[in-house]
PDB file of C-alpha atoms and ligand atoms in Angstrom:
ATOM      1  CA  UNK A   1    -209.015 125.471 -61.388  1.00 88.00           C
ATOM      2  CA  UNK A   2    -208.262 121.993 -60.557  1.00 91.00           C
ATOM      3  CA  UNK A   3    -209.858 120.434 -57.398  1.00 95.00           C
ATOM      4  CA  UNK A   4    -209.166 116.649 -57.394  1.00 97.00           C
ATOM      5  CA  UNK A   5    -210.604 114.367 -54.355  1.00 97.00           C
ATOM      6  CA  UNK A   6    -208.345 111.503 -54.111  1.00 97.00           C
ATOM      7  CA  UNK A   7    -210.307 108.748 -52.878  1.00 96.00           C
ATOM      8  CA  UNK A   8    -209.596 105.180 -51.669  1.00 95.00           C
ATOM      9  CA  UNK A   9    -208.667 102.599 -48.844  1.00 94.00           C
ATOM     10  CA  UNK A  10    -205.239 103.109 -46.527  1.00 91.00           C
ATOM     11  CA  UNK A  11    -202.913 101.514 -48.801  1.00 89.00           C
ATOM     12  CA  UNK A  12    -204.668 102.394 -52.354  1.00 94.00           C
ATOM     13  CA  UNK A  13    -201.959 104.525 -53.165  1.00 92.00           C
ATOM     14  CA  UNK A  14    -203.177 107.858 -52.503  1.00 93.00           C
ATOM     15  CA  UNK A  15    -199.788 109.150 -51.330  1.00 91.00           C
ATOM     16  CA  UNK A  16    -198.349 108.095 -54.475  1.00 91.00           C
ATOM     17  CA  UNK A  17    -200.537 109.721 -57.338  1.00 96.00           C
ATOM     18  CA  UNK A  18    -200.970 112.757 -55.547  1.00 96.00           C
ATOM     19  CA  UNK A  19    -197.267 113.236 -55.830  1.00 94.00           C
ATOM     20  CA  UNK A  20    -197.473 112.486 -59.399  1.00 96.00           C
ATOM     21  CA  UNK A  21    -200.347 114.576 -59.776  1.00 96.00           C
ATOM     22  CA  UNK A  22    -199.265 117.772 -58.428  1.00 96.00           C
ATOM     23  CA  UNK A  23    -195.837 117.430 -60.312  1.00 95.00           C
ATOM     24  CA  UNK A  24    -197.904 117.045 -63.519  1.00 94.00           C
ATOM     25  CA  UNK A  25    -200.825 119.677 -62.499  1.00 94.00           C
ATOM     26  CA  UNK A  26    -198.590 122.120 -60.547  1.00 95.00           C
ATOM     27  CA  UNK A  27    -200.873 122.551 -57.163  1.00 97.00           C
ATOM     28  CA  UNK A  28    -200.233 121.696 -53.766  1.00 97.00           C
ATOM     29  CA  UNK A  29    -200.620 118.038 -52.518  1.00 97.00           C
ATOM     30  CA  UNK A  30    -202.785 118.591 -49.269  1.00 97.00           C
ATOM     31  CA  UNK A  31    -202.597 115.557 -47.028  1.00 96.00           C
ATOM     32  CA  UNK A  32    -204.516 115.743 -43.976  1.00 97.00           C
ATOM     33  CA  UNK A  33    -202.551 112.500 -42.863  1.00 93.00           C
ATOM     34  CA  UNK A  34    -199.279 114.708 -43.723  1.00 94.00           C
ATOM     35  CA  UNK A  35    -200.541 117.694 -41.704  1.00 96.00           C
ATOM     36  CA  UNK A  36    -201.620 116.077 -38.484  1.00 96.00           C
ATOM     37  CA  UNK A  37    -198.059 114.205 -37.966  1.00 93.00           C
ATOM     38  CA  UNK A  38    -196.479 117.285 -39.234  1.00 94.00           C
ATOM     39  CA  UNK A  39    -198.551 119.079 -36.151  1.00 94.00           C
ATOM     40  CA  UNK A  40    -197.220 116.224 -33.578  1.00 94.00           C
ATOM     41  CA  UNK A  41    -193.922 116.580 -34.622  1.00 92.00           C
ATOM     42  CA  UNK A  42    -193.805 120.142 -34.156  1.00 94.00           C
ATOM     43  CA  UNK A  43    -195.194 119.783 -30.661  1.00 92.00           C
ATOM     44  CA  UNK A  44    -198.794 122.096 -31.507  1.00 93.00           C
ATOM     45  CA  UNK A  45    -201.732 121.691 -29.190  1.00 92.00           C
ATOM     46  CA  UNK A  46    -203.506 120.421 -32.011  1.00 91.00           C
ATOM     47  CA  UNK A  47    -200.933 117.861 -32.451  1.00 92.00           C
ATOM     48  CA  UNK A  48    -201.151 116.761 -28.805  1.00 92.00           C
ATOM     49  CA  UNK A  49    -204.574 116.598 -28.881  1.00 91.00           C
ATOM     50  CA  UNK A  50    -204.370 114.188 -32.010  1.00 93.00           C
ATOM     51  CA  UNK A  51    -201.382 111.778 -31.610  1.00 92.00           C
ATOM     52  CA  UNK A  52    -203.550 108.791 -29.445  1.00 92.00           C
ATOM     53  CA  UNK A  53    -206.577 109.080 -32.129  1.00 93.00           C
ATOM     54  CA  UNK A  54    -203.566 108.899 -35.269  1.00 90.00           C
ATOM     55  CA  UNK A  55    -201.723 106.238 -33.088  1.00 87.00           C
ATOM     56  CA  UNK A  56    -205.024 103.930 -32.679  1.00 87.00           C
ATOM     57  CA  UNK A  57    -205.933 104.000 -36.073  1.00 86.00           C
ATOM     58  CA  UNK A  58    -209.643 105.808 -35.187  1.00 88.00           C
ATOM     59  CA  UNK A  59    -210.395 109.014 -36.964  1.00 92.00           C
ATOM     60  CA  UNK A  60    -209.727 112.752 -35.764  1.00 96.00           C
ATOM     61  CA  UNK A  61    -212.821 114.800 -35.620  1.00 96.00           C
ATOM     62  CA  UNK A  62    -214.249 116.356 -38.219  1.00 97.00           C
ATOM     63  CA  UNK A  63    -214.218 119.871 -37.073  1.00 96.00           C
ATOM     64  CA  UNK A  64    -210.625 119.848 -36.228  1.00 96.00           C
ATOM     65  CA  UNK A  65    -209.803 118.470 -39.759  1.00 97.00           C
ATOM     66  CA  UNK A  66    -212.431 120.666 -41.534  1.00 97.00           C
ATOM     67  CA  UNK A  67    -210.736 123.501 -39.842  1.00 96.00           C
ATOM     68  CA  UNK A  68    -207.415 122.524 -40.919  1.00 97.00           C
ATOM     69  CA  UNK A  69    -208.230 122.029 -44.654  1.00 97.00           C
ATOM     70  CA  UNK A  70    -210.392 125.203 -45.108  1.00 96.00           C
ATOM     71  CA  UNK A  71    -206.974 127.065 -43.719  1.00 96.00           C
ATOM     72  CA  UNK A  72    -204.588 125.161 -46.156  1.00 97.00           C
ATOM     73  CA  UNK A  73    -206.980 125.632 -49.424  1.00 97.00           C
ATOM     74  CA  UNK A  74    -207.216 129.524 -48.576  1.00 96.00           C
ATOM     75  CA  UNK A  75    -203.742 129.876 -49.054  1.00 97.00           C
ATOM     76  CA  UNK A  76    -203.025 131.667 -51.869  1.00 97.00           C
ATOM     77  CA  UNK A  77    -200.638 128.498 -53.710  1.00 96.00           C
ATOM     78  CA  UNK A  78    -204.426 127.330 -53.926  1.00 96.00           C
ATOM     79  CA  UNK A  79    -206.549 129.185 -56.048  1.00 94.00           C
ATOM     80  CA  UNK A  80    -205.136 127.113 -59.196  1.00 93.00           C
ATOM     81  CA  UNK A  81    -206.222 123.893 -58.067  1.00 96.00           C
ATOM     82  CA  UNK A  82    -204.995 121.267 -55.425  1.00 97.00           C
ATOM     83  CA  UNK A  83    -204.813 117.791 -55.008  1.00 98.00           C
ATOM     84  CA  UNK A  84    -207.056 116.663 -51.675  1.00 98.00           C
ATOM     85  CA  UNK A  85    -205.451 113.416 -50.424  1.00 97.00           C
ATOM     86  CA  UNK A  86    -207.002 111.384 -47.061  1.00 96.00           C
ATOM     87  CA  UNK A  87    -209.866 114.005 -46.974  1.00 97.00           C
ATOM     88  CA  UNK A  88    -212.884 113.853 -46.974  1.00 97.00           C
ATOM     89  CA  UNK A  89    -213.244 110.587 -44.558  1.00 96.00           C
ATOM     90  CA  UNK A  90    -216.264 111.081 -43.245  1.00 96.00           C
ATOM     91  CA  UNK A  91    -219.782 112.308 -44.878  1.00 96.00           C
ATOM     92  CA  UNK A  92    -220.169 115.304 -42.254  1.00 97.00           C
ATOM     93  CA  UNK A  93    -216.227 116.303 -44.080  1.00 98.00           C
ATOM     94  CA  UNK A  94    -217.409 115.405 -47.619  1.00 97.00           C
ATOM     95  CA  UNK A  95    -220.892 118.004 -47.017  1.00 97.00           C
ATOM     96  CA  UNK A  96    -218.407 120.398 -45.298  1.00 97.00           C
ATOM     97  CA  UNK A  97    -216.017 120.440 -48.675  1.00 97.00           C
ATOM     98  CA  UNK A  98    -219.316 120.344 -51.037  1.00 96.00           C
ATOM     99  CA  UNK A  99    -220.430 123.690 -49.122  1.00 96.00           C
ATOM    100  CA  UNK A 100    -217.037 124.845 -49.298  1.00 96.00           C
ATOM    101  CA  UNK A 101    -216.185 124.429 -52.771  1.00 96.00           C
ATOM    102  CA  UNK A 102    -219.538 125.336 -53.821  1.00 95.00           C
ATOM    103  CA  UNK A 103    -219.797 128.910 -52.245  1.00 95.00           C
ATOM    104  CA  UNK A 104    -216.554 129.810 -54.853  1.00 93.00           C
ATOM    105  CA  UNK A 105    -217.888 128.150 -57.622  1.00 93.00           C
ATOM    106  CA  UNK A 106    -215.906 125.030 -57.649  1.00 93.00           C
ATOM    107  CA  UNK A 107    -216.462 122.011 -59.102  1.00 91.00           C
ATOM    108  CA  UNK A 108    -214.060 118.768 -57.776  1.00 95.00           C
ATOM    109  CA  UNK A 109    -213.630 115.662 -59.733  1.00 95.00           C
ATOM    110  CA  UNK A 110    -213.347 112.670 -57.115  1.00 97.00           C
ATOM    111  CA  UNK A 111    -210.765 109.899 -58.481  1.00 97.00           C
ATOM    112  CA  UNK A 112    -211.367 106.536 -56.619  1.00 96.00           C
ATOM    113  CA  UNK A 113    -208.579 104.471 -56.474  1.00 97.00           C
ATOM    114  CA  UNK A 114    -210.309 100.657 -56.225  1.00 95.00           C
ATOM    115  CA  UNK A 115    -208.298  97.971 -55.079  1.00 94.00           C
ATOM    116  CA  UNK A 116    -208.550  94.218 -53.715  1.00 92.00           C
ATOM    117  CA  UNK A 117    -208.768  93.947 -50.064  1.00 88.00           C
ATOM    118  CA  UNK A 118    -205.902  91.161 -50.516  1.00 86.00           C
ATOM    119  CA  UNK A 119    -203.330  93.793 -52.081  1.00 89.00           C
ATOM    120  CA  UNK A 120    -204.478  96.456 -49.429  1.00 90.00           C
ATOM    121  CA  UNK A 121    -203.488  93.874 -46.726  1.00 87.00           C
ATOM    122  CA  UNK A 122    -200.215  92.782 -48.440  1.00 86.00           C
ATOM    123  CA  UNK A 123    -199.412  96.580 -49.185  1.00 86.00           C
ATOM    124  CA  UNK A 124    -199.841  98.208 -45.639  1.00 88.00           C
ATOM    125  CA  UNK A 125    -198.128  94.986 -43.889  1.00 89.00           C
ATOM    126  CA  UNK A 126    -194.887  95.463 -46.020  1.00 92.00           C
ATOM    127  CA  UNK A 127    -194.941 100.025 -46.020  1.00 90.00           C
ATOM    128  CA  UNK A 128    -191.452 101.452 -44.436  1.00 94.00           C
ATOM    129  CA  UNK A 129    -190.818 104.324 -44.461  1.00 93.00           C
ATOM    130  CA  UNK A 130    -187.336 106.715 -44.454  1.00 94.00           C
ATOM    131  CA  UNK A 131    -187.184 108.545 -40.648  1.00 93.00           C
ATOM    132  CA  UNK A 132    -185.271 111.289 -42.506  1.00 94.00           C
ATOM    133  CA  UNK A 133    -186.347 111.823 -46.108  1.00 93.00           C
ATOM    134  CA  UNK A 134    -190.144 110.628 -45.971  1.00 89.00           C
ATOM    135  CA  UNK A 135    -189.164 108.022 -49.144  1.00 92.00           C
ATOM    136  CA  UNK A 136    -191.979 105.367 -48.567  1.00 89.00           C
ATOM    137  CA  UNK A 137    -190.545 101.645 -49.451  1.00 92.00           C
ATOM    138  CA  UNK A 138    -192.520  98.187 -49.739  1.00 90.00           C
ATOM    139  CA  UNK A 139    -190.193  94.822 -48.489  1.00 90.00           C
ATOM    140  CA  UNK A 140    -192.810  93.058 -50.759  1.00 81.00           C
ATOM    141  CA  UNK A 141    -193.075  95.432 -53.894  1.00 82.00           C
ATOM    142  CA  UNK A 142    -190.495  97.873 -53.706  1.00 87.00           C
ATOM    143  CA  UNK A 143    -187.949  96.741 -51.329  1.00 93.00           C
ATOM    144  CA  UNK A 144    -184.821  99.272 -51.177  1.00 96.00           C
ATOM    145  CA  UNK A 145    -181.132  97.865 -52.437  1.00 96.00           C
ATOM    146  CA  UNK A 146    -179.738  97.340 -49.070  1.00 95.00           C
ATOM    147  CA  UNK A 147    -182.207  95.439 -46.772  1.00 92.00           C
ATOM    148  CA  UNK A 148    -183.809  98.011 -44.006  1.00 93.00           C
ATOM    149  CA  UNK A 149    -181.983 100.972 -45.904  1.00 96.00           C
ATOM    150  CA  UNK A 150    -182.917 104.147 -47.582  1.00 96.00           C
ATOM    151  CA  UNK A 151    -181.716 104.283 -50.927  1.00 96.00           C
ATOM    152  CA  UNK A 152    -181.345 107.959 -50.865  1.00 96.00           C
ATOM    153  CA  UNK A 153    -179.509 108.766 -47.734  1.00 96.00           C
ATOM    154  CA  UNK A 154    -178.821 104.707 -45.956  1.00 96.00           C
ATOM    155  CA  UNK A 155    -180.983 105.793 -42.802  1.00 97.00           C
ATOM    156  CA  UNK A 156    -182.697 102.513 -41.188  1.00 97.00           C
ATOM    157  CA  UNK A 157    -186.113 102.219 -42.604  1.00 97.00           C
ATOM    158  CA  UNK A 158    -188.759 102.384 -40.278  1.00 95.00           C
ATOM    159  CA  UNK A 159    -192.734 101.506 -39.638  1.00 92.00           C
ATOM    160  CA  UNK A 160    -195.212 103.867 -39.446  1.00 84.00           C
ATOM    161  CA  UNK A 161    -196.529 103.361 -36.025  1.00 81.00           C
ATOM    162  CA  UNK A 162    -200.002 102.836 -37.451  1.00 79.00           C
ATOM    163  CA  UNK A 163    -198.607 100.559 -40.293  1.00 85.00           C
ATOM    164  CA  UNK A 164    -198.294  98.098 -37.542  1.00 87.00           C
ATOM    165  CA  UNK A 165    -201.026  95.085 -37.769  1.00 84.00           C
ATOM    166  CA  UNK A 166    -203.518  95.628 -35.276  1.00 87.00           C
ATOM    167  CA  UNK A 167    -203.578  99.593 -36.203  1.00 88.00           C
ATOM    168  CA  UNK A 168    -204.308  98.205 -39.725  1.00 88.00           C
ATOM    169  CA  UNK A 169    -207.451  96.752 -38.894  1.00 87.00           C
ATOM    170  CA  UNK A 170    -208.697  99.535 -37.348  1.00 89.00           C
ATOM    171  CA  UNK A 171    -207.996 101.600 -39.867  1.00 89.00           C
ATOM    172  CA  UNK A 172    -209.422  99.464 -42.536  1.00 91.00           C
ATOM    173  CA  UNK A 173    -212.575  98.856 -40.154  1.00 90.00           C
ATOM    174  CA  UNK A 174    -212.940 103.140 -40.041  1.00 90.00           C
ATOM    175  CA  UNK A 175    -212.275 103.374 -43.690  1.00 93.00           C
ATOM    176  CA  UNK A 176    -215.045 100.450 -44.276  1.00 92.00           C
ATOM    177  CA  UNK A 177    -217.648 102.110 -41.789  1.00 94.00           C
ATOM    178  CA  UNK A 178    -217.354 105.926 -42.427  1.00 92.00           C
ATOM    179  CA  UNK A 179    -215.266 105.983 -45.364  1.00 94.00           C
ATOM    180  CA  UNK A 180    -216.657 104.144 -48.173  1.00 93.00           C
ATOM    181  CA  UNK A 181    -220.201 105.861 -47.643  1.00 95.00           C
ATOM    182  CA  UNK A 182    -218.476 109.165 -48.822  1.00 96.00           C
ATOM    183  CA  UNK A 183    -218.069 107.733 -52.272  1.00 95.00           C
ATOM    184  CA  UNK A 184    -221.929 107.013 -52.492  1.00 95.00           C
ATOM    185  CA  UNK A 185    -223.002 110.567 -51.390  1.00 96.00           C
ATOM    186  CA  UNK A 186    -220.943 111.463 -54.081  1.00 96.00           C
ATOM    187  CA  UNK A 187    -223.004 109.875 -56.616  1.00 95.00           C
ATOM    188  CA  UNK A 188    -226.158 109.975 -54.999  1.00 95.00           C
ATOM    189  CA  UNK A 189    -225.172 114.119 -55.318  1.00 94.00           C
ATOM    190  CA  UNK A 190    -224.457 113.936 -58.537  1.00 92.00           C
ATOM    191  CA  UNK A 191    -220.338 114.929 -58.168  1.00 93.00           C
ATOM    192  CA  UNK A 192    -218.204 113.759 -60.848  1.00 93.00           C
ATOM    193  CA  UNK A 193    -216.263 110.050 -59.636  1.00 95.00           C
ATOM    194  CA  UNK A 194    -213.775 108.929 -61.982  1.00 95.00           C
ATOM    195  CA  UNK A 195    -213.457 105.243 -61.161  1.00 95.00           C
ATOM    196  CA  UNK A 196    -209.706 103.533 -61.377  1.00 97.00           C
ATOM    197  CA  UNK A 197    -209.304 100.348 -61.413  1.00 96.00           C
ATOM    198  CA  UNK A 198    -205.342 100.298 -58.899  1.00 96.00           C
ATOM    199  CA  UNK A 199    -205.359  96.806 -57.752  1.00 94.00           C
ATOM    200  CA  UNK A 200    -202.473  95.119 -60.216  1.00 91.00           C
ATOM    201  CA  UNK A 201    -200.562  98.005 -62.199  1.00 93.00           C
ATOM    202  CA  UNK A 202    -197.176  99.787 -61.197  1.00 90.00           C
ATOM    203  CA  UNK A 203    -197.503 103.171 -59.927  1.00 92.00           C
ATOM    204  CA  UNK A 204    -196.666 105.274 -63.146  1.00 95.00           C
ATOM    205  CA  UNK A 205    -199.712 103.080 -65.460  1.00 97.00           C
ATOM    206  CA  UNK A 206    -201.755 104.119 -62.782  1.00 97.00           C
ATOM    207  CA  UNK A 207    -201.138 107.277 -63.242  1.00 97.00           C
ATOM    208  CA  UNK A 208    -201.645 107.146 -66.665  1.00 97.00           C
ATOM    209  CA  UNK A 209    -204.945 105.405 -65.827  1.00 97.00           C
ATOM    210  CA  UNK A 210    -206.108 108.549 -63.717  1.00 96.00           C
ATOM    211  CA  UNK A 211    -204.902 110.771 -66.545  1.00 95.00           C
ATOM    212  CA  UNK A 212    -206.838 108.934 -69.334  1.00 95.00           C
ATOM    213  CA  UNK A 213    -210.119 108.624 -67.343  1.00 93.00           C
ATOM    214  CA  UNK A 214    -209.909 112.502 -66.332  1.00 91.00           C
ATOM    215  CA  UNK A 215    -209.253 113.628 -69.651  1.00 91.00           C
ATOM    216  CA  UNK A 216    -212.732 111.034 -70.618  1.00 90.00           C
ATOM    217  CA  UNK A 217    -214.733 112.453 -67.688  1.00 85.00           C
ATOM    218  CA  UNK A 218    -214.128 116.206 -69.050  1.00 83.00           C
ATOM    219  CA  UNK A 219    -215.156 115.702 -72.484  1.00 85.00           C
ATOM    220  CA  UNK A 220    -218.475 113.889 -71.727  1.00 81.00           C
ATOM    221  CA  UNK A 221    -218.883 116.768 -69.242  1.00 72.00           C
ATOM    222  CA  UNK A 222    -218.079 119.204 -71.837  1.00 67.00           C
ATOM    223  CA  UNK A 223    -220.615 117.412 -74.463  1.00 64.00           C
ATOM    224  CA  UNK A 224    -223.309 116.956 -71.366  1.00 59.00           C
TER     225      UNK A 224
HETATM  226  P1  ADP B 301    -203.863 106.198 -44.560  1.00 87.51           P
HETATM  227  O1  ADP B 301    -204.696 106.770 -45.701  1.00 87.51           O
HETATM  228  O2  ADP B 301    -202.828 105.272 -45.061  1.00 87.51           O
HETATM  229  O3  ADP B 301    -204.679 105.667 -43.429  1.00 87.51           O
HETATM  230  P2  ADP B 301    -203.210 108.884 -43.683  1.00 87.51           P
HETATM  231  O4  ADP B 301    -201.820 109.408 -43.600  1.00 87.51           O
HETATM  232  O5  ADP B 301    -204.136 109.480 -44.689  1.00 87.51           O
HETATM  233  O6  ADP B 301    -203.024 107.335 -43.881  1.00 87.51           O
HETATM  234  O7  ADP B 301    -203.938 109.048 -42.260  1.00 87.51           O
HETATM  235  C1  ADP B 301    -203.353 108.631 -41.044  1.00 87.51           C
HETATM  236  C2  ADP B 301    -204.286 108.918 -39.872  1.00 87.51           C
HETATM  237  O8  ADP B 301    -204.532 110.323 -39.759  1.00 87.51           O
HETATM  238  C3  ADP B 301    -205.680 108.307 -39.944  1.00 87.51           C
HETATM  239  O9  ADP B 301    -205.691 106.970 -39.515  1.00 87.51           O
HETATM  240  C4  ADP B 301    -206.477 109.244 -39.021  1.00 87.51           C
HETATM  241  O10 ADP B 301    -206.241 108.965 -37.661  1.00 87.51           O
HETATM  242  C5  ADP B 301    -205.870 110.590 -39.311  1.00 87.51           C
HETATM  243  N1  ADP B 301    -206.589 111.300 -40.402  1.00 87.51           N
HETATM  244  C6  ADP B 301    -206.067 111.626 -41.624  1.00 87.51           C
HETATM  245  N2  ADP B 301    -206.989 112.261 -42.390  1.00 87.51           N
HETATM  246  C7  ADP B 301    -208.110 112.346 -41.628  1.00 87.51           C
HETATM  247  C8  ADP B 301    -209.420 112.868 -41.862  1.00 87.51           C
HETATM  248  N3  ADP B 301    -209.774 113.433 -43.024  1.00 87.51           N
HETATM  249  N4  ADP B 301    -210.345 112.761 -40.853  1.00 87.51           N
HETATM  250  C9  ADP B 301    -210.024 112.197 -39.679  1.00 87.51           C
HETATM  251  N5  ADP B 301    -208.820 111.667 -39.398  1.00 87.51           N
HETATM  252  C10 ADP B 301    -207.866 111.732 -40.355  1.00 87.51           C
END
C-alpha cells in the first residue's frame, strides 16, 4: 500500500509529480482541485455550490471535500495505494485523513515540495492551460511551439480562471494561513515528511528527487 500526501504551495508542481508518480507507482492520482472543476463542469449541485469559492481563490469546506475524498479512496482502484494531490489544505482535513487512514492501518508518507516564493509567483503568472486536452503549458518555462497553441491538438491555450493575478494572491494568502500549518501537525504527530527541495530543477530531476528521498525515508524507517 502506497499512500503519498503531496504537499506544497499552488504552483509547486503538485500536478506534475503526481502524474509521474502514479505512472511509476500504478495508483490513482486523486486531485481534489481536479474533482471539484470536474463537478462544475458536469453541472452537480456540489459543483454549483463550489464554483464562486474555486473562482475567488478561498477554500471549499472541509466537510464537502472530506466527503469527496473518503468516496474516491473507497473505490476499489484504491486499496493499492494512491497519490493525494491538493488535499489535505486545512488541519481539520489533515486530522480527518489521519483518522481515516489510521482506522485501516495505513501509514502515508507526506512529500513536500519546497519552493521560492519568487518561482511560485513567476510559475502561476505564466500557467495555460489546453481547453480540450488538459496539457498544462508555462509562456515563461515551457512555452508551446506555436505561441497561444496546444502542441497536441492547436486549440488556443487558455488561463485558468484562478491563474489570473488577483486570484493568485488569494490563493497564496489561504495556502500561507491554513495551509502551511498542515505540514507542522505533521511533524509535531510524528507522520513521515519527506522534504524536496523543487525550486530550480526540471520536472523529471524532481522526480527523481522524490524517488531518491522516498526510497531514504523507507530504509531509516525500516532500520528505526
Ligand atoms: P492549486 O494547488 O494550484 O491552487 P488546485 O487545483 O489544487 O490548485 O485547487 C484549486 C481550487 O480548488 C482551490 O483554490 C480551492 O478553491 C479548491 N480546493 C482544492 N482542493 C481543496 C481542498 N482540499 N480544500 C478546500 N478547497 C480546495
Amino acid at each position: 500500500m502506497r499512500a503519498i500526501v503531496l504537499f506544497g504551495s499552488p504552483g509547486s508542481g503538485k500536478g506534475t509529480q503526481a502524474k509521474f508518480l502514479t505512472e511509476c507507482l500504478r495508483v490513482p492520482h486523486v486531485s481534489t482541485g481536479d474533482m471539484l472543476r470536474d463537478r462544475i463542469r458536469s453541472g452537480s449541485e456540489l459543483g454549483t455550490a463550489v464554483v464562486a469559492t474555486m473562482h475567488s481563490g478561498g477554500l471549499v469546506s472541509d466537510q464537502v471535500v472530506n466527503l469527496m475524498v473518503e468516496e474516491r479512496l473507497s473505490k476499489p482502484d484504491a486499496a493499492k495505494g494512491f497519490v493525494l494531490d491538493g488535499y489535505p489544505r486545512t488541519l481539520a482535513q489533515a486530522e480527518h485523513l489521519c483518522r481515516w487512514l489510521d482506522g485501516r492501518g495505513v501509514r502515508e508518507v507526506v512529500i513536500h515540495l519546497a519552493v521560492d516564493y519568487n518561482v511560485i509567483i513567476g510559475r502561476l503568472t505564466g500557467r495555460r492551460e489546453c481547453p480540450r486536452c488538459g496539457t498544462l503549458y508555462n509562456v515563461a518555462f515551457h512555452p508551446p511551439k506555436m505561441d497561444e497553441l496546444c502542441d497536441l491538438d492547436g486549440e488556443k491555450l487558455a488561463i485558468r480562471d484562478d491563474d489570473r493575478e488577483p486570484v493568485i494572491r488569494e490563493r497564496l494568502d489561504a495556502y500561507g494561513h491554513q495551509t502551511r500549518p498542515v505540514l507542522e501537525y505533521y511533524r509535531t504527530v510524528g507522520r513521515r515528511v519527506v522534504e524536496v527541495e523543487a525550486s530550480d530543477d526540471p520536472p523529471p530531476i524532481v522526480f527523481q528527487k522524490i524517488c531518491q528521498a522516498m526510497e531514504k525515508d523507507d530504509r531509516s524507517k525500516d532500520s528505526r
